[in-house]
Each structure stands twice: as C-alpha cells, then as structure tokens.
PDB file of N, CA and C in Angstrom:
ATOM      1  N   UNK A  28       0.802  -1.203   0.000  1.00 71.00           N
ATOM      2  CA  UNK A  28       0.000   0.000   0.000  1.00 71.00           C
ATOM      3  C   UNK A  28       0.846   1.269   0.000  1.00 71.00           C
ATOM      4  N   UNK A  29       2.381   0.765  -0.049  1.00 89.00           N
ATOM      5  CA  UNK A  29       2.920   2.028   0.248  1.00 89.00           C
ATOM      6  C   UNK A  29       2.724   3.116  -1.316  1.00 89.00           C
ATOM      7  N   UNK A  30       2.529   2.315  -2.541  1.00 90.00           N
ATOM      8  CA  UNK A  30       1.766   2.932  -3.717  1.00 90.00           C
ATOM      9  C   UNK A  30       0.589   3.942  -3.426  1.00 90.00           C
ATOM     10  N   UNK A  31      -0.377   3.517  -2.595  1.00 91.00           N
ATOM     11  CA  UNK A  31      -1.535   4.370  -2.307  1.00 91.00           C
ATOM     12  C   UNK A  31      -0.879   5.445  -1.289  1.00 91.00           C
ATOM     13  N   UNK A  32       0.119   5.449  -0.906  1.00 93.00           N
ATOM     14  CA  UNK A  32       0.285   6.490   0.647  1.00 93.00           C
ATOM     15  C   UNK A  32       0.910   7.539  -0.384  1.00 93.00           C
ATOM     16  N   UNK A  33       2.143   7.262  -1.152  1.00 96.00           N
ATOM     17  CA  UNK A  33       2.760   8.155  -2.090  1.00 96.00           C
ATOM     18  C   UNK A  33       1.627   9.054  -3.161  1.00 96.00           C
ATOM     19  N   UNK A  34       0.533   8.759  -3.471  1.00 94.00           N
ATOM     20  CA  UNK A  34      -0.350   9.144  -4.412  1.00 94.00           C
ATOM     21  C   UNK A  34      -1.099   9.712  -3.601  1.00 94.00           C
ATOM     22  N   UNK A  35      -1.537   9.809  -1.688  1.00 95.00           N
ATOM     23  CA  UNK A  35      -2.251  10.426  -1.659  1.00 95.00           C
ATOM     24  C   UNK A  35      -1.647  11.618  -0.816  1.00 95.00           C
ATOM     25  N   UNK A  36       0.109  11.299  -0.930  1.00 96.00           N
ATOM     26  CA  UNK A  36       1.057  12.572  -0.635  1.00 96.00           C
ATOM     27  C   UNK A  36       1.022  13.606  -1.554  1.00 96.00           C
ATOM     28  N   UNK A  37       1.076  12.865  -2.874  1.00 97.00           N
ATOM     29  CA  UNK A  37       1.446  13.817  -3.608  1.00 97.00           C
ATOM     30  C   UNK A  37      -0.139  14.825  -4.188  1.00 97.00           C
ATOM     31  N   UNK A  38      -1.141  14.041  -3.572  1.00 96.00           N
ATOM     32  CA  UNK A  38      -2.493  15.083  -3.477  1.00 96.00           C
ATOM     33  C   UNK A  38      -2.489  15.931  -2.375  1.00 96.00           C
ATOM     34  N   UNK A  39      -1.643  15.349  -1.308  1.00 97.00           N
ATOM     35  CA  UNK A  39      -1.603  16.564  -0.788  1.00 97.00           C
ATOM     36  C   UNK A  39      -0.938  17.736  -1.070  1.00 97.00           C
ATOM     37  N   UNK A  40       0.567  17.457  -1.636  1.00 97.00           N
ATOM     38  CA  UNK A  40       1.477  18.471  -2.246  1.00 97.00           C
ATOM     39  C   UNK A  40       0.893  19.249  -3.013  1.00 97.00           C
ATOM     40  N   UNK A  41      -0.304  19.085  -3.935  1.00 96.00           N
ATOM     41  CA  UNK A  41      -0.758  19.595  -5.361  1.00 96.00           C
ATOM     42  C   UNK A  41      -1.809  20.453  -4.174  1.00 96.00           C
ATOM     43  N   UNK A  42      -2.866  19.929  -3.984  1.00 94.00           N
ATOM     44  CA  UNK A  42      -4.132  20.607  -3.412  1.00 94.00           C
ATOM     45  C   UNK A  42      -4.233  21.419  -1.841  1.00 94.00           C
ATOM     46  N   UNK A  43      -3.123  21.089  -1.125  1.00 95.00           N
ATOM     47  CA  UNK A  43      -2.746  21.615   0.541  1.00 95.00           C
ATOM     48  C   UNK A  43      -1.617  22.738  -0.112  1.00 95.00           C
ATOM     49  N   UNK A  44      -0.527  21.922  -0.461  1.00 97.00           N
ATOM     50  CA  UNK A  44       0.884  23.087  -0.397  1.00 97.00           C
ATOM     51  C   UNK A  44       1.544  23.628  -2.137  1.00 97.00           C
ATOM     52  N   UNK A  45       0.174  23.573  -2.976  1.00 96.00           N
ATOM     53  CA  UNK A  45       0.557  23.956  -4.388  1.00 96.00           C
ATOM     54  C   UNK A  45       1.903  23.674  -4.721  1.00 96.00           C
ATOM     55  N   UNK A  46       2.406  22.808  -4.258  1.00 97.00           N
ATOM     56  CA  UNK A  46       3.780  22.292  -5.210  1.00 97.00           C
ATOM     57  C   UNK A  46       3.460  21.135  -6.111  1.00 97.00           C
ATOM     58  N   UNK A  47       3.104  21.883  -6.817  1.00 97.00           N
ATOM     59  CA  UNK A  47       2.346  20.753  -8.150  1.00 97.00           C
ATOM     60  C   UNK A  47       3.450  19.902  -8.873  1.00 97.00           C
ATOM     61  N   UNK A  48       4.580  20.382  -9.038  1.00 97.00           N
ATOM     62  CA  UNK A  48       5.749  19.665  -9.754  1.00 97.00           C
ATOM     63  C   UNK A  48       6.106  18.356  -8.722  1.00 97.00           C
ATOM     64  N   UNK A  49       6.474  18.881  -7.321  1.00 97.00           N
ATOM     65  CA  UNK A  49       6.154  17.410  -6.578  1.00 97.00           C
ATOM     66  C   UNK A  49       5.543  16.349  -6.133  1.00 97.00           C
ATOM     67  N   UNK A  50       4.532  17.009  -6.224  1.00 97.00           N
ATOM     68  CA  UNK A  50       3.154  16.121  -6.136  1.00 97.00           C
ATOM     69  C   UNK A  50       3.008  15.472  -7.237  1.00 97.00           C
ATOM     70  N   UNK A  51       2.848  16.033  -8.816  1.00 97.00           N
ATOM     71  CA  UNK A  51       3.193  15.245  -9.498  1.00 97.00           C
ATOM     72  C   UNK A  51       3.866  14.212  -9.684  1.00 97.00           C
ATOM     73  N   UNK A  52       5.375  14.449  -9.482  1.00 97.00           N
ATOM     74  CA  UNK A  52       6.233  13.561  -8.795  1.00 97.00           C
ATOM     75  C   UNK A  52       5.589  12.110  -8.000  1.00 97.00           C
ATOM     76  N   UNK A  53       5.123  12.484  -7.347  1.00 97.00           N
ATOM     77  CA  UNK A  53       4.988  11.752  -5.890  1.00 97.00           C
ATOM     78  C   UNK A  53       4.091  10.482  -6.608  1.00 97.00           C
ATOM     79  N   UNK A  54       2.843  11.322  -7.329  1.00 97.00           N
ATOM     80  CA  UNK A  54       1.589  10.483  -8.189  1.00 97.00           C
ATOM     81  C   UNK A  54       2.600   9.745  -8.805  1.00 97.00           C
ATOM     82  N   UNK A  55       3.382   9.976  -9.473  1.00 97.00           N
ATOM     83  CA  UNK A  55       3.837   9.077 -10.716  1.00 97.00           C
ATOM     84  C   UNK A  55       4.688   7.933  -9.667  1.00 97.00           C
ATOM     85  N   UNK A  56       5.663   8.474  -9.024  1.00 97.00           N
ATOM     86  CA  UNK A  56       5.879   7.038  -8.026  1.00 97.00           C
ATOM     87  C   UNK A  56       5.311   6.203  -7.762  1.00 97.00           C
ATOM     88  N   UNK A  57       4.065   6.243  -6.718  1.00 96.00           N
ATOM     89  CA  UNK A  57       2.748   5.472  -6.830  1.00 96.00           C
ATOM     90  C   UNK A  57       2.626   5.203  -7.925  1.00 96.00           C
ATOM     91  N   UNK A  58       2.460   5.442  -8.983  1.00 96.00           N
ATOM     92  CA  UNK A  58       2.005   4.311 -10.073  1.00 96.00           C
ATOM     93  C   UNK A  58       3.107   3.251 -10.686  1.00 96.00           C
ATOM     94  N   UNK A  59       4.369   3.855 -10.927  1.00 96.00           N
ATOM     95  CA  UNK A  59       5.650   3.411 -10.757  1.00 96.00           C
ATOM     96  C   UNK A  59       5.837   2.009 -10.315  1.00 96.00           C
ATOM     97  N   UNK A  60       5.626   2.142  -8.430  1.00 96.00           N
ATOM     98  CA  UNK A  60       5.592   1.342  -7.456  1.00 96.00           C
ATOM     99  C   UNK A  60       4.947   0.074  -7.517  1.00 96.00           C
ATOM    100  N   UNK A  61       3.641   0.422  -7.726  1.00 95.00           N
ATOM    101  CA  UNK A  61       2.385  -0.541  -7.801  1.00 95.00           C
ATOM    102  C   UNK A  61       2.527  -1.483  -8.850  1.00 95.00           C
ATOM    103  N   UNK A  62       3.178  -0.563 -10.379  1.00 95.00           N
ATOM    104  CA  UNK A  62       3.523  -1.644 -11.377  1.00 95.00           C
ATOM    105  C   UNK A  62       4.373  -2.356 -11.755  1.00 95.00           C
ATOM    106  N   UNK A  63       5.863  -1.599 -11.015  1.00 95.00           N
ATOM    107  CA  UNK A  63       6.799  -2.551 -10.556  1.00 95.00           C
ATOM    108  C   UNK A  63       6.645  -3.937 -10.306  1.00 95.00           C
ATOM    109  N   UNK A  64       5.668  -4.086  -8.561  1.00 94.00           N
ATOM    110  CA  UNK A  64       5.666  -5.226  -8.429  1.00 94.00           C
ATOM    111  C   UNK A  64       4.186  -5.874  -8.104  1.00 94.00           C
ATOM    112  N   UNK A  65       3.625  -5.327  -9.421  1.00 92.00           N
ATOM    113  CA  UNK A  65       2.333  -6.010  -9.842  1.00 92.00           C
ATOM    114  C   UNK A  65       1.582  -6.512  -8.965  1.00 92.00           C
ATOM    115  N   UNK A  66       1.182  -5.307  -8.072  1.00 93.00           N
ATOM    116  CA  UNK A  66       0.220  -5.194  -7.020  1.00 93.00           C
ATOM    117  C   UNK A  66      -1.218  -4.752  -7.525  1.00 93.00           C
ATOM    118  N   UNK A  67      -2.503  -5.748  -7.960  1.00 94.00           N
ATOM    119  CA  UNK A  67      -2.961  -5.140  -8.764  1.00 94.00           C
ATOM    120  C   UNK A  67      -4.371  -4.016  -7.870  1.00 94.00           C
ATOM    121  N   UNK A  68      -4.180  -4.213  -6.173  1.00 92.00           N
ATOM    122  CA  UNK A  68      -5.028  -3.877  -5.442  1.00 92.00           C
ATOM    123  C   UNK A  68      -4.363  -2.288  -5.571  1.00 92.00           C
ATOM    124  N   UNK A  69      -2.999  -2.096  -5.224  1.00 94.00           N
ATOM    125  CA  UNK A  69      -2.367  -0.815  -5.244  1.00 94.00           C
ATOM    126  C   UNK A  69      -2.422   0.201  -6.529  1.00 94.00           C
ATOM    127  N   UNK A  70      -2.626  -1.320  -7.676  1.00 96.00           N
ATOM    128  CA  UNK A  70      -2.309  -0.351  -8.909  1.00 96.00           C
ATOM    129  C   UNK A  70      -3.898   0.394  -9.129  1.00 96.00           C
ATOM    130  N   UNK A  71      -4.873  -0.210  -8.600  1.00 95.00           N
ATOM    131  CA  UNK A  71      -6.152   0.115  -8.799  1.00 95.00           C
ATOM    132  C   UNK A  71      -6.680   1.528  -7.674  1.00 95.00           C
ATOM    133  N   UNK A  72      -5.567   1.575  -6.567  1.00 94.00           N
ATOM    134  CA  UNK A  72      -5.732   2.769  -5.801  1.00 94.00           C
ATOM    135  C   UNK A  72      -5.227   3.482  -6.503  1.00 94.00           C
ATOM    136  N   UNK A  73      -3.769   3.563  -6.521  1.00 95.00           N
ATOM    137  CA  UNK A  73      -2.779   4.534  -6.884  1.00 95.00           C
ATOM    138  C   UNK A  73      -2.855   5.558  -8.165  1.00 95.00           C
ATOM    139  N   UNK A  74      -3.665   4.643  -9.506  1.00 96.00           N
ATOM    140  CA  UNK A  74      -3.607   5.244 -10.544  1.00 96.00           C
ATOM    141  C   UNK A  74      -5.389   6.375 -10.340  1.00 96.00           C
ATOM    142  N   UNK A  75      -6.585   5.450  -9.166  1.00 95.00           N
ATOM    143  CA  UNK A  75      -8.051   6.482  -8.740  1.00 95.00           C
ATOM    144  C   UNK A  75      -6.766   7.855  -8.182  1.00 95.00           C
ATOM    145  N   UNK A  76      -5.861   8.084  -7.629  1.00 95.00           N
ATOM    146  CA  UNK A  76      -4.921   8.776  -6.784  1.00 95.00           C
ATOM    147  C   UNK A  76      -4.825   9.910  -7.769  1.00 95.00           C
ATOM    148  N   UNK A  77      -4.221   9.218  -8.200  1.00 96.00           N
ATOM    149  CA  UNK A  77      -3.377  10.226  -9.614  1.00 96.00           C
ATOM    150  C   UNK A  77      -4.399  10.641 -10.595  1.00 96.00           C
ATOM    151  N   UNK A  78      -5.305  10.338 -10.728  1.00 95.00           N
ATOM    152  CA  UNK A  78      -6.727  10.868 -11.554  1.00 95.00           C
ATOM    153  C   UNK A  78      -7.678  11.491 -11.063  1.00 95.00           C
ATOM    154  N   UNK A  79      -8.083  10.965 -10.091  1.00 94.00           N
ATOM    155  CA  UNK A  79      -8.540  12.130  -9.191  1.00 94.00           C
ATOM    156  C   UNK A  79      -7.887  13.224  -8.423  1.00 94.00           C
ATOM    157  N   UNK A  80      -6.675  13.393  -7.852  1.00 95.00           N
ATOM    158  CA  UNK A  80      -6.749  14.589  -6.877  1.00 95.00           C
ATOM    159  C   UNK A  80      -5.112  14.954  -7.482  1.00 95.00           C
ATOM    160  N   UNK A  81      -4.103  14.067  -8.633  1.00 97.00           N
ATOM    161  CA  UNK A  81      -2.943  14.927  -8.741  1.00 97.00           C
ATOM    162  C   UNK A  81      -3.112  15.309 -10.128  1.00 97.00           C
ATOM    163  N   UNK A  82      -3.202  14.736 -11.137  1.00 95.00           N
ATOM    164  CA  UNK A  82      -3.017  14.526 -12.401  1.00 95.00           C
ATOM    165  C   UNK A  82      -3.491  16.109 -13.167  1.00 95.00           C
ATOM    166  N   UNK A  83      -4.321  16.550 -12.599  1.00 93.00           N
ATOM    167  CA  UNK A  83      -4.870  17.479 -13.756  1.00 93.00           C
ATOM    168  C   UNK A  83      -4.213  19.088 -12.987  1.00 93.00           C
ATOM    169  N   UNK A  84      -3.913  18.759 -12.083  1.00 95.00           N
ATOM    170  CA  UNK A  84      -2.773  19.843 -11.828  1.00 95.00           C
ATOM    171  C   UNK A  84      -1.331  20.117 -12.740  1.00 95.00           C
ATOM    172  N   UNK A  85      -1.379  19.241 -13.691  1.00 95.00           N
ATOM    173  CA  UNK A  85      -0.277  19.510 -14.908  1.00 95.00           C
ATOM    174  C   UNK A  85      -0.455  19.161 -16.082  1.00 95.00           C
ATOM    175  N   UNK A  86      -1.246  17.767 -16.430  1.00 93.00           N
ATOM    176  CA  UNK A  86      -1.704  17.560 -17.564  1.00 93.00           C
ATOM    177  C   UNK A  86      -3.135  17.972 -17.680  1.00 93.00           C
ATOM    178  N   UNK A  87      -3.307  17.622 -18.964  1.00 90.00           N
ATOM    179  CA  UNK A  87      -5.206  18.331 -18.932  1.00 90.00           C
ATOM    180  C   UNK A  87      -6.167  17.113 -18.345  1.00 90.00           C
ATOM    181  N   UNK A  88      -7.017  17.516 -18.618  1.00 86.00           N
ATOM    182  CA  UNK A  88      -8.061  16.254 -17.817  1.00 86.00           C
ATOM    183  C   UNK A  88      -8.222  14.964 -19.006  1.00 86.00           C
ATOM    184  N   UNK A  89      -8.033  15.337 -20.145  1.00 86.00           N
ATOM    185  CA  UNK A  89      -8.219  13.930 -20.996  1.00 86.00           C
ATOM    186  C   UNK A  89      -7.419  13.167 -20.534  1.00 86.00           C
ATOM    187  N   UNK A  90      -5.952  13.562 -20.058  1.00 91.00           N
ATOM    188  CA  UNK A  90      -5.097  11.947 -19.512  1.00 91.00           C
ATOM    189  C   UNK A  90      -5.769  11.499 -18.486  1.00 91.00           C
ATOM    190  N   UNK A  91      -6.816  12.097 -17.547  1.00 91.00           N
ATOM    191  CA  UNK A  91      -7.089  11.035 -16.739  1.00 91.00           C
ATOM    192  C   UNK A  91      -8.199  10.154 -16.810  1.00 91.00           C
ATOM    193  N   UNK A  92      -8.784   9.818 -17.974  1.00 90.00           N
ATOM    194  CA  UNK A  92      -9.960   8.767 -18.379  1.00 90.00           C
ATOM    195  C   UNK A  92      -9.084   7.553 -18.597  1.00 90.00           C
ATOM    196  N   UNK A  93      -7.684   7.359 -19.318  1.00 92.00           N
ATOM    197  CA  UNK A  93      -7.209   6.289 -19.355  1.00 92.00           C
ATOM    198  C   UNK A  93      -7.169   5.561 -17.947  1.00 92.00           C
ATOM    199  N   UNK A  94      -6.156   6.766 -17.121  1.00 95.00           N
ATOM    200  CA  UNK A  94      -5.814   6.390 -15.843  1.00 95.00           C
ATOM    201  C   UNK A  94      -7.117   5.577 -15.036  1.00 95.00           C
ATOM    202  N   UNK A  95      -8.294   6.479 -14.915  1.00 93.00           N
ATOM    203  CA  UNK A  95      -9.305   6.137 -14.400  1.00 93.00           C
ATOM    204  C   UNK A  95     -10.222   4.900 -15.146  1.00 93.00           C
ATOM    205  N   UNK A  96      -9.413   4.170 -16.470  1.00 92.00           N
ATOM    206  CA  UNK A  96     -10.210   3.126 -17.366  1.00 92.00           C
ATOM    207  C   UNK A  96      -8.980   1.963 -15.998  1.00 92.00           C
ATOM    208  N   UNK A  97      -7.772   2.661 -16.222  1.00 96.00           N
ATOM    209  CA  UNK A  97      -6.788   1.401 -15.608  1.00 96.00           C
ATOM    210  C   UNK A  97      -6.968   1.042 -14.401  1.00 96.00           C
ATOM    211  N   UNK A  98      -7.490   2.118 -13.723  1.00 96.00           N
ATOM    212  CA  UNK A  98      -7.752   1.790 -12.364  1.00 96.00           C
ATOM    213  C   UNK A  98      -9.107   1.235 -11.907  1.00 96.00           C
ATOM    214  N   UNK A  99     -10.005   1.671 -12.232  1.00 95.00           N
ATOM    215  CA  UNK A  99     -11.318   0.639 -12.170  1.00 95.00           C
ATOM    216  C   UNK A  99     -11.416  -0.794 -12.713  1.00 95.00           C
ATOM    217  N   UNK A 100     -10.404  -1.029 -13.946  1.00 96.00           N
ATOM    218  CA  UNK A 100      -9.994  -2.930 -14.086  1.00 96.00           C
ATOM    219  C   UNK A 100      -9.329  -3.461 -12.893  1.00 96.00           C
ATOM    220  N   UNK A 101      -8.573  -2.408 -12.754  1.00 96.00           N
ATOM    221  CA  UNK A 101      -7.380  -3.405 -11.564  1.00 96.00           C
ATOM    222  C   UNK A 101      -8.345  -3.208 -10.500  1.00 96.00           C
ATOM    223  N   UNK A 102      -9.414  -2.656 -10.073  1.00 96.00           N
ATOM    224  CA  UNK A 102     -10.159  -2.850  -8.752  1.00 96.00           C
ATOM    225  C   UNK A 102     -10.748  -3.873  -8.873  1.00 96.00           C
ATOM    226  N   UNK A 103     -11.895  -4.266 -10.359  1.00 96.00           N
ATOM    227  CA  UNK A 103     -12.243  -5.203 -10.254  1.00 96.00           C
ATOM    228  C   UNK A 103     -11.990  -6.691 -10.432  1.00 96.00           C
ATOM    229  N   UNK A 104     -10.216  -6.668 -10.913  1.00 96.00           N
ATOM    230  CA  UNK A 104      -9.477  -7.224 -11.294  1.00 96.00           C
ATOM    231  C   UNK A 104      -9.365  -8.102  -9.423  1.00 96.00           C
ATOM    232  N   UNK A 105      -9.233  -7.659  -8.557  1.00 95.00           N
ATOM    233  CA  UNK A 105      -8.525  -7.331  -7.269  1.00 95.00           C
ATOM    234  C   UNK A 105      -9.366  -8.052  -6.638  1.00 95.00           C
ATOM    235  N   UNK A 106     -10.984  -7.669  -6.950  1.00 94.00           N
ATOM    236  CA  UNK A 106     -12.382  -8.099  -6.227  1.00 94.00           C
ATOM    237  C   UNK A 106     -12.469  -6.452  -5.234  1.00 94.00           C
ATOM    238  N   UNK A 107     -11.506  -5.684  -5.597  1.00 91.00           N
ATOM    239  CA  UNK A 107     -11.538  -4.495  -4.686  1.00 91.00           C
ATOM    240  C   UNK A 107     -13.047  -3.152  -5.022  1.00 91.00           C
ATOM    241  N   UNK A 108     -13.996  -3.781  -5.042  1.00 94.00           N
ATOM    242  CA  UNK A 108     -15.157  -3.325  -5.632  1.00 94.00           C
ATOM    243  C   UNK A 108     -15.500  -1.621  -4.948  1.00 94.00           C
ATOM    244  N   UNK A 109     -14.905  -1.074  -4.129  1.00 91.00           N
ATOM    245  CA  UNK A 109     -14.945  -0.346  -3.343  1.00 91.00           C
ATOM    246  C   UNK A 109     -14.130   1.021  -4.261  1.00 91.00           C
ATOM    247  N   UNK A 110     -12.474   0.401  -4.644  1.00 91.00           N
ATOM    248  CA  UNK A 110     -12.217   1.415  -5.250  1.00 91.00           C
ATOM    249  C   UNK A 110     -12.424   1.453  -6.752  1.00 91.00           C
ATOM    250  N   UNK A 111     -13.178   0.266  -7.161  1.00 93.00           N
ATOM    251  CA  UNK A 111     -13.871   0.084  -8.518  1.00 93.00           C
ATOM    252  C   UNK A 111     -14.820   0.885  -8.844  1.00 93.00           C
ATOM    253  N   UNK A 112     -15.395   1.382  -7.257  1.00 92.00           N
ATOM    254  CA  UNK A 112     -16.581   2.214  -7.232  1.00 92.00           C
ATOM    255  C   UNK A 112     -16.484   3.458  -7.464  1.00 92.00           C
ATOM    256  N   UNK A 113     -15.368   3.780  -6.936  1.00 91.00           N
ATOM    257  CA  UNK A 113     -14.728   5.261  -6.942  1.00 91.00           C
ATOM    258  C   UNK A 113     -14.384   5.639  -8.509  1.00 91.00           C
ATOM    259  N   UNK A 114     -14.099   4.782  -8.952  1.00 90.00           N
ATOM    260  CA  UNK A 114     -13.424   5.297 -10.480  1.00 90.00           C
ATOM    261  C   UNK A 114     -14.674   5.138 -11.322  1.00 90.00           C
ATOM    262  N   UNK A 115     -15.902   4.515 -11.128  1.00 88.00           N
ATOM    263  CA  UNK A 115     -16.586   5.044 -12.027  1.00 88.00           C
ATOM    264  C   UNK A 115     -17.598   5.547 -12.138  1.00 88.00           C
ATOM    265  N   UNK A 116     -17.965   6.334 -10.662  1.00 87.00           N
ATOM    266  CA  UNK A 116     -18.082   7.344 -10.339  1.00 87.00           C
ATOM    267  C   UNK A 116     -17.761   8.893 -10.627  1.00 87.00           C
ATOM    268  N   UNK A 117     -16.506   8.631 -11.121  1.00 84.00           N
ATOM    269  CA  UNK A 117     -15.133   9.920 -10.959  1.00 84.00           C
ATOM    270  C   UNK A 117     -15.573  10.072 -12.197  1.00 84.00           C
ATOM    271  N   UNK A 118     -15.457   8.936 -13.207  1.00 83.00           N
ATOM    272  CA  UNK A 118     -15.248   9.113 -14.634  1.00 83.00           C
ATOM    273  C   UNK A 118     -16.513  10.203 -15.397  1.00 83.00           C
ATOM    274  N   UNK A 119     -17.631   9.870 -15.177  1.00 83.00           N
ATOM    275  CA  UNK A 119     -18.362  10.900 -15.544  1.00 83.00           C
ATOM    276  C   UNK A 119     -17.988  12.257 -15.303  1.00 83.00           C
ATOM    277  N   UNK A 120     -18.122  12.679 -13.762  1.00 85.00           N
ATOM    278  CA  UNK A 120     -17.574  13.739 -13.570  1.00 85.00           C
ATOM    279  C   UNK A 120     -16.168  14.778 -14.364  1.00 85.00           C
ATOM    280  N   UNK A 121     -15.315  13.863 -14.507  1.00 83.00           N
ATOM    281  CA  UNK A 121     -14.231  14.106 -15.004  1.00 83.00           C
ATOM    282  C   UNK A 121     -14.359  14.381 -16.587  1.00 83.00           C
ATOM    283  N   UNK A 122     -15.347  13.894 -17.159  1.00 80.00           N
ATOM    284  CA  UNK A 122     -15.614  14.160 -18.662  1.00 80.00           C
ATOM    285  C   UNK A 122     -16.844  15.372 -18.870  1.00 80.00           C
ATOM    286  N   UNK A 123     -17.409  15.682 -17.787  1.00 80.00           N
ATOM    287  CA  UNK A 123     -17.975  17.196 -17.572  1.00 80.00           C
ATOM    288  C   UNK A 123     -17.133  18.133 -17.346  1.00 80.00           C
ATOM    289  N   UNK A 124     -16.293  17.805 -16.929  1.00 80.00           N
ATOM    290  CA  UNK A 124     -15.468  18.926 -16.478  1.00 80.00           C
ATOM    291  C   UNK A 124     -14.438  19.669 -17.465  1.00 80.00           C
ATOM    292  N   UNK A 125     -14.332  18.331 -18.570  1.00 79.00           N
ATOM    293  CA  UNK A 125     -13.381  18.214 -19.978  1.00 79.00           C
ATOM    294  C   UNK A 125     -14.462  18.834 -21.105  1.00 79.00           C
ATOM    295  N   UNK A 126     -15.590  18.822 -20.521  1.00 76.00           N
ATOM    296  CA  UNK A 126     -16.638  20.212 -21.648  1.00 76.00           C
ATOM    297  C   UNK A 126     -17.176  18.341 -22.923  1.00 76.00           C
ATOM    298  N   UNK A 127     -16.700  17.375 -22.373  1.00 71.00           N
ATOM    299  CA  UNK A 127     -17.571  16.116 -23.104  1.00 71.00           C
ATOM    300  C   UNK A 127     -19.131  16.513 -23.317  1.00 71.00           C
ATOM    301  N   UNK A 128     -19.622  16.235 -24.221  1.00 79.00           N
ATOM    302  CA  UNK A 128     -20.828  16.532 -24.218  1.00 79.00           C
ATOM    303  C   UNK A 128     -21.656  15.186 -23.309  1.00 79.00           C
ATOM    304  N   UNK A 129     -22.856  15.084 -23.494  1.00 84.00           N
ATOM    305  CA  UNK A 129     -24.093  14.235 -22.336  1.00 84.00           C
ATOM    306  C   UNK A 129     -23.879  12.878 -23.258  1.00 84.00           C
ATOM    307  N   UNK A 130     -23.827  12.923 -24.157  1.00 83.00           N
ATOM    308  CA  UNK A 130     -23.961  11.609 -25.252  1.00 83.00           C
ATOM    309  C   UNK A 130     -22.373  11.282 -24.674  1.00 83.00           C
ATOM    310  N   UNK A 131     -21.569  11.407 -25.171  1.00 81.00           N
ATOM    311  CA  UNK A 131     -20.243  11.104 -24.838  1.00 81.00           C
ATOM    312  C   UNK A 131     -19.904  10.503 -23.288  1.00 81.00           C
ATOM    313  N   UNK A 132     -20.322  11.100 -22.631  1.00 77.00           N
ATOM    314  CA  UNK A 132     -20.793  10.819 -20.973  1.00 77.00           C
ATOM    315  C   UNK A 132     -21.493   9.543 -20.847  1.00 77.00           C
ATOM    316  N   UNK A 133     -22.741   9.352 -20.987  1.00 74.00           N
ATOM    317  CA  UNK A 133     -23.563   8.252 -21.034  1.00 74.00           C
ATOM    318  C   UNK A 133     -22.837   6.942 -21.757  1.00 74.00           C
ATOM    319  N   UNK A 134     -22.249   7.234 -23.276  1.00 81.00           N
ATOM    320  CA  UNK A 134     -21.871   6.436 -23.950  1.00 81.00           C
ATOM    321  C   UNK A 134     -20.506   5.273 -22.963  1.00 81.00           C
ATOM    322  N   UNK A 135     -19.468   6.596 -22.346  1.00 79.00           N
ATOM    323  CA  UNK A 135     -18.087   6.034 -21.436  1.00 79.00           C
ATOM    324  C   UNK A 135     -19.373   5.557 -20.103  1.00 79.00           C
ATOM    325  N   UNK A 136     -19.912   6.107 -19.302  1.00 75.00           N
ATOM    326  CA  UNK A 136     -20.452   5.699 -18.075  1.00 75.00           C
ATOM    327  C   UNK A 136     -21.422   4.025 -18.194  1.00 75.00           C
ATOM    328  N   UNK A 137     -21.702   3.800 -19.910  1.00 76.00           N
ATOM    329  CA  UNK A 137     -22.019   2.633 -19.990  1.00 76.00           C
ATOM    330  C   UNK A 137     -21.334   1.187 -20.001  1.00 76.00           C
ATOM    331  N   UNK A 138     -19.825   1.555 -20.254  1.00 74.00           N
ATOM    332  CA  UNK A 138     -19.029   0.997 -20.816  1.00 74.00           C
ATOM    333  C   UNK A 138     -18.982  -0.189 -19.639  1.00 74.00           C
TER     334      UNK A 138
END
C-alpha cells in the first residue's frame, strides 16, 4: 500500500501546499511502485490517486480517463469493488469537467 500512501502525498502536495511539480512527482511514483511489483489492489488505488486529486494539476483532464479506465480494471481485477466504485463514479464527472458533451458521458459511463 505504500503505492496508495505516495499518491495520496502527492495530493496533498498539489491541493494543501501547491507544489504541483512534486506532487506530481509523488503520483507518478505510486504508479511506478504498484507496477513494478504487480500489485494489482495498489495499482487500482494509486492510478483512482493520480486521476482524481494529482493529475490534472499539470496535464489536462483527458489523460485522466485512461488512468481512471486502468484503475477501475485493476479494482475489479482485485475483487476491490470499493475502489472500482470510486473510479466510475469519478469518470463521468471528469468528462464534464473536460466540456464532453451528455452523449459522450452516457456512452463512457455505460461501458
């Protein structure tokens, strides 16, 4: 889990102490970590981590639908249905926020 602790450091760095370059940082470790050594419970936190609360503090929000496609498999991959829940949840949201239109939305939220 130490994948999930680094990803939800580096949300804090981005959203508490605006050092977005480290926090960034921090997200990408966590994902790093988790896929290193093919943890697929961590990889399914770490990458909800980095898509929800670091990622769009440097890239735009389209990179995080992949992230948030990778991380809701590896939850349910895991049986971790909890943070399976979280990511596709997020995902709509996250494609409103990217100016997706309602069709486009519905179409990914069916998937």
């Amino acid at each position: 889990m130490a994948a999930h602790g680094y990803g939800l450091y580096g949300a804090m760095l981005c959203g508490f102490l605006n050092d977005f370059a480290r926090g960034y940082d921090f997200g990408q470790l966590g994902l790093e970590l988790a896929e290193k050594y093919d943890d697929i419970s961590a990889i399914s936190r770490s990458y909800f981590d980095m898509a929800a609360f670091v990622s769009h503090w440097r890239r735009p929000l389209e990179h995080n639908i992949p992230l948030l496609d990778r991380a809701f498999q590896a939850g349910l991959d895991a049986g971790d249905f909890y943070a399976a829940c979280y990511c596709a949840s997020n995902k709509p949201f996250q494609l409103l926020l990217g100016a997706a239109s309602l069709d486009d939305v519905l179409v990914e939220s069916t998937r």
